[in-house]
Amino acid sequence: MDMRKLVGQNVKEARLTAGLSQEQLAERSGFSQQYLSGLERGQRNPTVVTLFELSQALNVTPVDLIRP
Amino acid sequence: MDMRKLVGQNVKEARLTAGLSQEQLAERSGFSQQYLSGLERGQRNPTVVTLFELSQALNVTPVDLIRP
């Protein structure tokens, strides 16, 4: 299982479900739009603390972001 | 929620359930016993790839390691 890709897909899905653009998620989460863009393309390897911060900004749980 | 502490507790619980010492888990996972000791004490901030590798060595899923 490629965790980078899985997390990227889950973040993108949660972002779209929340009706947010990457810029809006960047503003809410404090991460750069460039970082989020790479993350959604499966090119980042976020830590569990980053996962938690993203889940808070997306109003989901950390589990939702690594669930297959 | 302190993700470092949560992951540390879950890793320790899964390790004990599997009947493994930290040394045995270190051998299986490829991580050092020192790293695992710090992780279980909530002093590490593992990436999602590390989470996956640990879950494989513990025969659990990555979700099991970040579930509250």
mmCIF file with all atom_site columns, C-alpha atoms in Angstrom:
data_model
loop_
_atom_site.group_PDB
_atom_site.id
_atom_site.type_symbol
_atom_site.label_atom_id
_atom_site.label_alt_id
_atom_site.label_comp_id
_atom_site.label_asym_id
_atom_site.label_entity_id
_atom_site.label_seq_id
_atom_site.pdbx_PDB_ins_code
_atom_site.Cartn_x
_atom_site.Cartn_y
_atom_site.Cartn_z
_atom_site.occupancy
_atom_site.B_iso_or_equiv
_atom_site.pdbx_formal_charge
_atom_site.auth_seq_id
_atom_site.auth_comp_id
_atom_site.auth_asym_id
_atom_site.auth_atom_id
_atom_site.pdbx_PDB_model_num
ATOM 1   C CA . MET A 1 1  ? 0.000   0.000   0.000  1.00 0.00 ? 1  MET A CA 1
ATOM 2   C CA . ASP A 1 2  ? 1.445   3.382   -1.022 1.00 0.00 ? 2  ASP A CA 1
ATOM 3   C CA . MET A 1 3  ? 0.600   5.516   1.993  1.00 0.00 ? 3  MET A CA 1
ATOM 4   C CA . ARG A 1 4  ? 1.628   8.743   0.245  1.00 0.00 ? 4  ARG A CA 1
ATOM 5   C CA . LYS A 1 5  ? -0.894  8.133   -2.550 1.00 0.00 ? 5  LYS A CA 1
ATOM 6   C CA . LEU A 1 6  ? -3.599  6.925   -0.145 1.00 0.00 ? 6  LEU A CA 1
ATOM 7   C CA . VAL A 1 7  ? -3.294  9.992   2.106  1.00 0.00 ? 7  VAL A CA 1
ATOM 8   C CA . GLY A 1 8  ? -3.188  12.265  -0.939 1.00 0.00 ? 8  GLY A CA 1
ATOM 9   C CA . GLN A 1 9  ? -6.406  10.819  -2.338 1.00 0.00 ? 9  GLN A CA 1
ATOM 10  C CA . ASN A 1 10 ? -8.148  11.011  1.057  1.00 0.00 ? 10 ASN A CA 1
ATOM 11  C CA . VAL A 1 11 ? -7.101  14.645  1.622  1.00 0.00 ? 11 VAL A CA 1
ATOM 12  C CA . LYS A 1 12 ? -8.292  15.641  -1.855 1.00 0.00 ? 12 LYS A CA 1
ATOM 13  C CA . GLU A 1 13 ? -11.613 13.830  -1.374 1.00 0.00 ? 13 GLU A CA 1
ATOM 14  C CA . ALA A 1 14 ? -12.180 15.447  2.044  1.00 0.00 ? 14 ALA A CA 1
ATOM 15  C CA . ARG A 1 15 ? -11.223 18.860  0.655  1.00 0.00 ? 15 ARG A CA 1
ATOM 16  C CA . LEU A 1 16 ? -13.668 18.578  -2.275 1.00 0.00 ? 16 LEU A CA 1
ATOM 17  C CA . THR A 1 17 ? -16.395 17.259  0.042  1.00 0.00 ? 17 THR A CA 1
ATOM 18  C CA . ALA A 1 18 ? -15.830 20.332  2.205  1.00 0.00 ? 18 ALA A CA 1
ATOM 19  C CA . GLY A 1 19 ? -16.084 22.487  -0.935 1.00 0.00 ? 19 GLY A CA 1
ATOM 20  C CA . LEU A 1 20 ? -12.634 23.987  -0.426 1.00 0.00 ? 20 LEU A CA 1
ATOM 21  C CA . SER A 1 21 ? -10.007 24.975  -2.967 1.00 0.00 ? 21 SER A CA 1
ATOM 22  C CA . GLN A 1 22 ? -6.368  24.180  -2.179 1.00 0.00 ? 22 GLN A CA 1
ATOM 23  C CA . GLU A 1 23 ? -5.843  27.893  -1.430 1.00 0.00 ? 23 GLU A CA 1
ATOM 24  C CA . GLN A 1 24 ? -8.710  27.869  1.066  1.00 0.00 ? 24 GLN A CA 1
ATOM 25  C CA . LEU A 1 25 ? -7.391  24.703  2.735  1.00 0.00 ? 25 LEU A CA 1
ATOM 26  C CA . ALA A 1 26 ? -3.914  26.291  2.810  1.00 0.00 ? 26 ALA A CA 1
ATOM 27  C CA . GLU A 1 27 ? -5.339  29.300  4.631  1.00 0.00 ? 27 GLU A CA 1
ATOM 28  C CA . ARG A 1 28 ? -7.241  27.129  7.135  1.00 0.00 ? 28 ARG A CA 1
ATOM 29  C CA . SER A 1 29 ? -4.460  24.638  7.797  1.00 0.00 ? 29 SER A CA 1
ATOM 30  C CA . GLY A 1 30 ? -1.406  26.860  7.721  1.00 0.00 ? 30 GLY A CA 1
ATOM 31  C CA . PHE A 1 31 ? 0.291   24.652  5.129  1.00 0.00 ? 31 PHE A CA 1
ATOM 32  C CA . SER A 1 32 ? 1.349   26.142  1.789  1.00 0.00 ? 32 SER A CA 1
ATOM 33  C CA . GLN A 1 33 ? -0.721  25.529  -1.324 1.00 0.00 ? 33 GLN A CA 1
ATOM 34  C CA . GLN A 1 34 ? 2.431   24.045  -2.912 1.00 0.00 ? 34 GLN A CA 1
ATOM 35  C CA . TYR A 1 35 ? 2.768   21.565  -0.038 1.00 0.00 ? 35 TYR A CA 1
ATOM 36  C CA . LEU A 1 36 ? -0.914  20.585  -0.334 1.00 0.00 ? 36 LEU A CA 1
ATOM 37  C CA . SER A 1 37 ? -0.609  20.199  -4.091 1.00 0.00 ? 37 SER A CA 1
ATOM 38  C CA . GLY A 1 38 ? 2.336   17.808  -3.699 1.00 0.00 ? 38 GLY A CA 1
ATOM 39  C CA . LEU A 1 39 ? 0.555   15.990  -0.860 1.00 0.00 ? 39 LEU A CA 1
ATOM 40  C CA . GLU A 1 40 ? -2.568  15.411  -2.971 1.00 0.00 ? 40 GLU A CA 1
ATOM 41  C CA . ARG A 1 41 ? -0.354  14.062  -5.790 1.00 0.00 ? 41 ARG A CA 1
ATOM 42  C CA . GLY A 1 42 ? 1.122   11.496  -3.384 1.00 0.00 ? 42 GLY A CA 1
ATOM 43  C CA . GLN A 1 43 ? 4.530   13.149  -3.283 1.00 0.00 ? 43 GLN A CA 1
ATOM 44  C CA . ARG A 1 44 ? 4.705   13.988  0.420  1.00 0.00 ? 44 ARG A CA 1
ATOM 45  C CA . ASN A 1 45 ? 5.218   11.786  3.475  1.00 0.00 ? 45 ASN A CA 1
ATOM 46  C CA . PRO A 1 46 ? 3.362   13.653  6.225  1.00 0.00 ? 46 PRO A CA 1
ATOM 47  C CA . THR A 1 47 ? 3.878   13.006  9.905  1.00 0.00 ? 47 THR A CA 1
ATOM 48  C CA . VAL A 1 48 ? 1.045   11.996  12.218 1.00 0.00 ? 48 VAL A CA 1
ATOM 49  C CA . VAL A 1 49 ? 0.988   15.537  13.681 1.00 0.00 ? 49 VAL A CA 1
ATOM 50  C CA . THR A 1 50 ? 0.590   17.002  10.179 1.00 0.00 ? 50 THR A CA 1
ATOM 51  C CA . LEU A 1 51 ? -2.150  14.433  9.540  1.00 0.00 ? 51 LEU A CA 1
ATOM 52  C CA . PHE A 1 52 ? -3.938  15.622  12.683 1.00 0.00 ? 52 PHE A CA 1
ATOM 53  C CA . GLU A 1 53 ? -3.639  19.306  11.735 1.00 0.00 ? 53 GLU A CA 1
ATOM 54  C CA . LEU A 1 54 ? -4.989  18.590  8.230  1.00 0.00 ? 54 LEU A CA 1
ATOM 55  C CA . SER A 1 55 ? -7.867  16.549  9.670  1.00 0.00 ? 55 SER A CA 1
ATOM 56  C CA . GLN A 1 56 ? -8.802  19.461  11.936 1.00 0.00 ? 56 GLN A CA 1
ATOM 57  C CA . ALA A 1 57 ? -8.819  21.886  8.987  1.00 0.00 ? 57 ALA A CA 1
ATOM 58  C CA . LEU A 1 58 ? -10.958 19.456  6.968  1.00 0.00 ? 58 LEU A CA 1
ATOM 59  C CA . ASN A 1 59 ? -13.345 18.590  9.828  1.00 0.00 ? 59 ASN A CA 1
ATOM 60  C CA . VAL A 1 60 ? -12.585 14.865  9.545  1.00 0.00 ? 60 VAL A CA 1
ATOM 61  C CA . THR A 1 61 ? -10.624 12.524  11.803 1.00 0.00 ? 61 THR A CA 1
ATOM 62  C CA . PRO A 1 62 ? -6.987  11.465  11.275 1.00 0.00 ? 62 PRO A CA 1
ATOM 63  C CA . VAL A 1 63 ? -8.293  7.923   10.687 1.00 0.00 ? 63 VAL A CA 1
ATOM 64  C CA . ASP A 1 64 ? -10.401 9.238   7.791  1.00 0.00 ? 64 ASP A CA 1
ATOM 65  C CA . LEU A 1 65 ? -7.182  10.409  6.098  1.00 0.00 ? 65 LEU A CA 1
ATOM 66  C CA . ILE A 1 66 ? -5.378  7.050   6.193  1.00 0.00 ? 66 ILE A CA 1
ATOM 67  C CA . ARG A 1 67 ? -8.369  4.749   5.742  1.00 0.00 ? 67 ARG A CA 1
ATOM 68  C CA . PRO A 1 68 ? -7.987  2.626   2.565  1.00 0.00 ? 68 PRO A CA 1
ATOM 69  C CA . MET B 1 1  ? -5.315  15.092  20.787 1.00 0.00 ? 1  MET B CA 1
ATOM 70  C CA . ASP B 1 2  ? -1.559  14.391  21.160 1.00 0.00 ? 2  ASP B CA 1
ATOM 71  C CA . MET B 1 3  ? -0.896  12.168  18.178 1.00 0.00 ? 3  MET B CA 1
ATOM 72  C CA . ARG B 1 4  ? 2.624   11.284  19.372 1.00 0.00 ? 4  ARG B CA 1
ATOM 73  C CA . LYS B 1 5  ? 1.240   9.881   22.638 1.00 0.00 ? 5  LYS B CA 1
ATOM 74  C CA . LEU B 1 6  ? -1.697  8.164   20.926 1.00 0.00 ? 6  LEU B CA 1
ATOM 75  C CA . VAL B 1 7  ? 0.520   6.411   18.359 1.00 0.00 ? 7  VAL B CA 1
ATOM 76  C CA . GLY B 1 8  ? 3.006   5.464   21.096 1.00 0.00 ? 8  GLY B CA 1
ATOM 77  C CA . GLN B 1 9  ? 0.304   3.848   23.219 1.00 0.00 ? 9  GLN B CA 1
ATOM 78  C CA . ASN B 1 10 ? -1.156  2.002   20.211 1.00 0.00 ? 10 ASN B CA 1
ATOM 79  C CA . VAL B 1 11 ? 2.245   0.689   19.095 1.00 0.00 ? 11 VAL B CA 1
ATOM 80  C CA . LYS B 1 12 ? 3.042   -0.527  22.622 1.00 0.00 ? 12 LYS B CA 1
ATOM 81  C CA . GLU B 1 13 ? -0.369  -2.190  22.962 1.00 0.00 ? 13 GLU B CA 1
ATOM 82  C CA . ALA B 1 14 ? -0.020  -3.929  19.572 1.00 0.00 ? 14 ALA B CA 1
ATOM 83  C CA . ARG B 1 15 ? 3.538   -5.005  20.415 1.00 0.00 ? 15 ARG B CA 1
ATOM 84  C CA . LEU B 1 16 ? 2.490   -6.530  23.759 1.00 0.00 ? 16 LEU B CA 1
ATOM 85  C CA . THR B 1 17 ? -0.547  -8.186  22.144 1.00 0.00 ? 17 THR B CA 1
ATOM 86  C CA . ALA B 1 18 ? 1.837   -9.749  19.631 1.00 0.00 ? 18 ALA B CA 1
ATOM 87  C CA . GLY B 1 19 ? 4.037   -10.885 22.540 1.00 0.00 ? 19 GLY B CA 1
ATOM 88  C CA . LEU B 1 20 ? 7.077   -9.025  21.232 1.00 0.00 ? 20 LEU B CA 1
ATOM 89  C CA . SER B 1 21 ? 9.844   -7.237  23.101 1.00 0.00 ? 21 SER B CA 1
ATOM 90  C CA . GLN B 1 22 ? 11.082  -3.891  21.733 1.00 0.00 ? 22 GLN B CA 1
ATOM 91  C CA . GLU B 1 23 ? 14.226  -5.696  20.536 1.00 0.00 ? 23 GLU B CA 1
ATOM 92  C CA . GLN B 1 24 ? 12.143  -8.261  18.644 1.00 0.00 ? 24 GLN B CA 1
ATOM 93  C CA . LEU B 1 25 ? 10.007  -5.524  17.081 1.00 0.00 ? 25 LEU B CA 1
ATOM 94  C CA . ALA B 1 26 ? 13.202  -3.645  16.199 1.00 0.00 ? 26 ALA B CA 1
ATOM 95  C CA . GLU B 1 27 ? 14.484  -6.721  14.381 1.00 0.00 ? 27 GLU B CA 1
ATOM 96  C CA . ARG B 1 28 ? 11.190  -7.243  12.505 1.00 0.00 ? 28 ARG B CA 1
ATOM 97  C CA . SER B 1 29 ? 10.613  -3.615  11.576 1.00 0.00 ? 29 SER B CA 1
ATOM 98  C CA . GLY B 1 30 ? 14.141  -2.425  10.863 1.00 0.00 ? 30 GLY B CA 1
ATOM 99  C CA . PHE B 1 31 ? 13.797  0.470   13.294 1.00 0.00 ? 31 PHE B CA 1
ATOM 100 C CA . SER B 1 32 ? 16.219  0.776   16.207 1.00 0.00 ? 32 SER B CA 1
ATOM 101 C CA . GLN B 1 33 ? 15.157  -0.226  19.704 1.00 0.00 ? 33 GLN B CA 1
ATOM 102 C CA . GLN B 1 34 ? 16.007  3.334   20.803 1.00 0.00 ? 34 GLN B CA 1
ATOM 103 C CA . TYR B 1 35 ? 13.661  4.769   18.175 1.00 0.00 ? 35 TYR B CA 1
ATOM 104 C CA . LEU B 1 36 ? 10.869  2.409   19.256 1.00 0.00 ? 36 LEU B CA 1
ATOM 105 C CA . SER B 1 37 ? 11.435  3.246   22.916 1.00 0.00 ? 37 SER B CA 1
ATOM 106 C CA . GLY B 1 38 ? 11.079  6.973   22.205 1.00 0.00 ? 38 GLY B CA 1
ATOM 107 C CA . LEU B 1 39 ? 8.067   6.324   19.940 1.00 0.00 ? 39 LEU B CA 1
ATOM 108 C CA . GLU B 1 40 ? 6.259   4.358   22.658 1.00 0.00 ? 40 GLU B CA 1
ATOM 109 C CA . ARG B 1 41 ? 6.945   7.207   25.121 1.00 0.00 ? 41 ARG B CA 1
ATOM 110 C CA . GLY B 1 42 ? 5.250   9.646   22.745 1.00 0.00 ? 42 GLY B CA 1
ATOM 111 C CA . GLN B 1 43 ? 8.468   11.414  21.828 1.00 0.00 ? 43 GLN B CA 1
ATOM 112 C CA . ARG B 1 44 ? 8.537   10.717  18.099 1.00 0.00 ? 44 ARG B CA 1
ATOM 113 C CA . ASN B 1 45 ? 6.474   12.114  15.229 1.00 0.00 ? 45 ASN B CA 1
ATOM 114 C CA . PRO B 1 46 ? 6.422   9.252   12.715 1.00 0.00 ? 46 PRO B CA 1
ATOM 115 C CA . THR B 1 47 ? 5.501   9.693   9.093  1.00 0.00 ? 47 THR B CA 1
ATOM 116 C CA . VAL B 1 48 ? 2.669   7.768   7.456  1.00 0.00 ? 48 VAL B CA 1
ATOM 117 C CA . VAL B 1 49 ? 5.212   5.524   5.691  1.00 0.00 ? 49 VAL B CA 1
ATOM 118 C CA . THR B 1 50 ? 6.836   4.680   9.055  1.00 0.00 ? 50 THR B CA 1
ATOM 119 C CA . LEU B 1 51 ? 3.347   4.028   10.438 1.00 0.00 ? 51 LEU B CA 1
ATOM 120 C CA . PHE B 1 52 ? 2.711   1.581   7.595  1.00 0.00 ? 52 PHE B CA 1
ATOM 121 C CA . GLU B 1 53 ? 6.038   -0.226  8.108  1.00 0.00 ? 53 GLU B CA 1
ATOM 122 C CA . LEU B 1 54 ? 5.359   -0.544  11.846 1.00 0.00 ? 54 LEU B CA 1
ATOM 123 C CA . SER B 1 55 ? 1.835   -1.831  11.194 1.00 0.00 ? 55 SER B CA 1
ATOM 124 C CA . GLN B 1 56 ? 3.238   -4.513  8.878  1.00 0.00 ? 56 GLN B CA 1
ATOM 125 C CA . ALA B 1 57 ? 5.743   -5.646  11.520 1.00 0.00 ? 57 ALA B CA 1
ATOM 126 C CA . LEU B 1 58 ? 2.956   -5.747  14.128 1.00 0.00 ? 58 LEU B CA 1
ATOM 127 C CA . ASN B 1 59 ? 0.389   -7.464  11.872 1.00 0.00 ? 59 ASN B CA 1
ATOM 128 C CA . VAL B 1 60 ? -2.133  -4.659  12.361 1.00 0.00 ? 60 VAL B CA 1
ATOM 129 C CA . THR B 1 61 ? -3.370  -1.925  10.017 1.00 0.00 ? 61 THR B CA 1
ATOM 130 C CA . PRO B 1 62 ? -2.096  1.676   9.950  1.00 0.00 ? 62 PRO B CA 1
ATOM 131 C CA . VAL B 1 63 ? -5.578  2.745   11.116 1.00 0.00 ? 63 VAL B CA 1
ATOM 132 C CA . ASP B 1 64 ? -5.122  0.565   14.219 1.00 0.00 ? 64 ASP B CA 1
ATOM 133 C CA . LEU B 1 65 ? -2.064  2.645   15.152 1.00 0.00 ? 65 LEU B CA 1
ATOM 134 C CA . ILE B 1 66 ? -3.790  6.043   15.045 1.00 0.00 ? 66 ILE B CA 1
ATOM 135 C CA . ARG B 1 67 ? -7.218  5.028   16.269 1.00 0.00 ? 67 ARG B CA 1
ATOM 136 C CA . PRO B 1 68 ? -8.139  6.863   19.524 1.00 0.00 ? 68 PRO B CA 1
#
